[in-house]
Amino acid sequence: MKNQSCFKLKHRFHLWFPNLFEFTGGIQTYSAFFRQAIQNISPNSDYRVFIKHDKKPAPDFTTVASASTKFHCTGTIPLSLRTPAFAAQLFGRGILQSPDLIISTHLNFTPVANQLKQLRGIPYWTIAHGVDAWNIDNPKLQRALHHADRILAVSGYTRDRLIREQNLDPQKVSILYNTFDSSKFKPAAKPTYLLDRYQLKPEQPIILTVGRLSASEQYKGYDQIIRAMPKIRDLIPDVHYIIVGKGDDKSRIDQLITEFKLENCVTLAGFVPDAELCDHYNLCDLFAMPSKGEGFGIVYLEALACGKPVLGSNQDAAIDALCHGKLGALVNPGDVDEISHTMIQILQNTYPNPLMYQPESLRQEVIDTFGFEQFQKTLAGYLHRL
């Protein structure tokens, strides 16, 4: 990062995270990048990092963390008591240490921040991701959002929806897009070991979705792709669909696969370790997730960084991740015919967006727009307004 993006002054920050080290998910990933970025921007400041669900910091992390960073974890407390214990710790430490700014990467923590602001005048920021920010009807949380000094939304879709639903001042709701580790996701040939594992041929067209198979996350769109598969197979008989992810919705998906007689062309890969994720992106010819409720969707960025054509929804924050169609195809997630038609076009190289078939250019575009350097630059701009 360039020197002009760094703070020379010393500040006291309290950072509030749900997870940081022991669980991999969208908010955890965002929190990790956020912590790295703010400490790059303001390396001389003091940081108190409060983590609700982690038991302790990762050993390899504490060795490189600055001496001015202190971690406070409540993951050892029984789950039934953890929320009040975490809230008490946030409030008590806030009163004692009176930081210059509190930043919470989850909206649910903001009522405590609002209490501290009312008592001690401590300003606070919070991050709005997706479903956590939509249809909020908790009065304490609503008040906390109205009193926040800044709300950073991970997408324009989340920002606009939050402003509309909560009648917030648009001037204090800004966008800080999700980012990703571009060094981990690069174009490569289809990995032989995965072709062998799934008994596929290199020339076979492969569609991929990565997401939890959770009954509470059926909005991901894998149902619709399964329903679209018969029409796709009419024109592309050897097409194969792989869903990476595990969860309690698997039995229902198995039934859907059986109903459409797709047992030989749909694979539920289950859990895939992070070390194999890039290889799975490179295995596919099309990454597709026509969801209805994504707050952003980091998986879109990872697939794009591997140079893959990507299909998303025109009714959620995939619009942001795919830059309104510049980086990929956007479809109506409720229209199976449109989904199948568009996927056939992409797989037959006839979709009218040449960039989708230029892996290196596609990769560079997504890095320029959503890479960590841009994330850090944007955050620095907001912090400099303090």
XYZ file of C-alpha atoms in Angstrom, residues 143-288:
146
model
C -31.977 2.146 16.706
C -28.339 1.038 16.632
C -28.266 1.284 12.843
C -29.720 4.803 12.924
C -27.098 5.909 15.466
C -24.132 4.276 13.692
C -21.552 6.740 12.416
C -20.999 4.676 9.270
C -22.424 1.478 7.838
C -20.313 -0.337 5.265
C -22.364 -2.569 2.972
C -20.620 -5.336 1.038
C -22.677 -4.611 -2.103
C -24.802 -1.929 -3.692
C -27.750 -4.304 -3.489
C -27.400 -4.668 0.292
C -26.831 -0.922 0.699
C -29.918 0.065 -1.276
C -32.123 -2.511 0.409
C -30.949 -1.537 3.900
C -31.513 2.173 3.249
C -34.985 1.500 1.854
C -36.156 -0.907 4.541
C -34.748 1.003 7.529
C -35.170 4.549 6.186
C -31.492 5.304 6.839
C -29.548 8.386 5.812
C -27.927 7.382 2.486
C -24.918 9.582 3.280
C -23.720 7.275 6.044
C -24.211 3.953 4.245
C -21.189 3.301 2.020
C -19.970 0.323 0.009
C -16.910 -1.774 0.820
C -17.133 -4.711 -1.551
C -16.040 -8.185 -0.566
C -12.540 -9.132 -1.621
C -10.594 -12.355 -2.123
C -7.068 -13.764 -2.176
C -6.114 -13.562 -5.838
C -2.865 -15.476 -5.194
C -4.894 -18.610 -4.394
C -7.095 -18.575 -7.492
C -5.510 -18.721 -10.938
C -6.388 -20.307 -14.296
C -4.994 -23.812 -14.882
C -5.741 -26.975 -16.841
C -8.421 -29.349 -15.603
C -6.780 -31.328 -12.760
C -6.319 -34.967 -13.697
C -6.924 -36.211 -10.155
C -10.368 -34.591 -10.084
C -11.268 -35.932 -13.523
C -10.361 -39.364 -12.186
C -12.219 -38.834 -8.907
C -15.450 -37.889 -10.652
C -14.899 -40.254 -13.622
C -15.042 -37.467 -16.174
C -13.282 -36.799 -19.472
C -11.266 -33.621 -20.104
C -13.493 -32.606 -23.020
C -16.724 -32.968 -21.021
C -18.536 -29.683 -20.306
C -18.680 -29.286 -16.524
C -20.909 -26.941 -14.541
C -19.971 -26.102 -10.947
C -21.736 -24.581 -7.940
C -19.996 -23.988 -4.595
C -22.210 -23.356 -1.571
C -23.634 -24.885 1.567
C -26.439 -27.401 0.996
C -28.426 -25.922 3.838
C -32.208 -26.051 4.151
C -32.006 -22.388 5.187
C -30.009 -21.494 2.061
C -32.085 -23.052 -0.697
C -31.914 -19.658 -2.399
C -28.460 -20.619 -3.764
C -30.091 -21.818 -7.003
C -28.762 -25.368 -7.300
C -32.399 -26.566 -7.478
C -32.953 -24.501 -10.592
C -29.842 -25.802 -12.311
C -30.955 -29.376 -11.623
C -34.336 -28.531 -13.154
C -32.554 -26.991 -16.143
C -30.290 -30.005 -16.723
C -32.714 -32.056 -18.907
C -32.974 -29.204 -21.432
C -29.221 -28.636 -21.356
C -28.619 -32.351 -21.954
C -30.865 -32.268 -25.035
C -28.215 -30.154 -26.766
C -25.121 -31.071 -24.718
C -25.588 -34.782 -23.860
C -22.327 -35.266 -21.940
C -22.699 -32.207 -19.673
C -21.998 -32.853 -15.979
C -23.006 -30.816 -12.930
C -20.964 -30.817 -9.710
C -22.198 -29.240 -6.467
C -19.496 -28.621 -3.858
C -20.739 -28.223 -0.310
C -22.414 -30.102 2.485
C -25.444 -29.522 4.669
C -28.841 -30.704 5.815
C -30.489 -30.167 2.423
C -28.645 -33.056 0.755
C -31.455 -35.615 1.021
C -33.909 -33.258 -0.682
C -31.413 -32.594 -3.480
C -30.871 -36.348 -3.881
C -34.630 -36.758 -4.339
C -34.685 -33.980 -6.930
C -31.845 -35.619 -8.856
C -33.742 -38.922 -8.836
C -36.973 -37.217 -9.894
C -35.301 -35.785 -13.003
C -33.334 -39.001 -13.640
C -29.993 -37.204 -13.394
C -28.097 -39.707 -11.249
C -25.401 -40.142 -13.929
C -24.803 -36.476 -14.655
C -25.024 -34.711 -11.274
C -22.427 -35.189 -8.538
C -22.806 -34.005 -4.970
C -19.143 -33.647 -4.067
C -19.773 -32.796 -0.416
C -17.175 -30.950 1.622
C -14.057 -29.949 -0.299
C -10.984 -28.670 1.606
C -9.756 -25.175 0.818
C -6.633 -26.647 -0.778
C -8.801 -28.241 -3.501
C -11.162 -25.350 -4.124
C -9.113 -23.666 -6.872
C -8.730 -27.036 -8.616
C -12.509 -27.445 -8.625
C -12.958 -24.041 -10.231
C -10.421 -25.023 -12.874
C -12.218 -28.311 -13.418
C -15.371 -26.554 -14.586
C -16.291 -24.841 -17.841
C -18.998 -22.739 -16.206
C -19.527 -21.609 -12.629
C -23.240 -21.119 -12.011
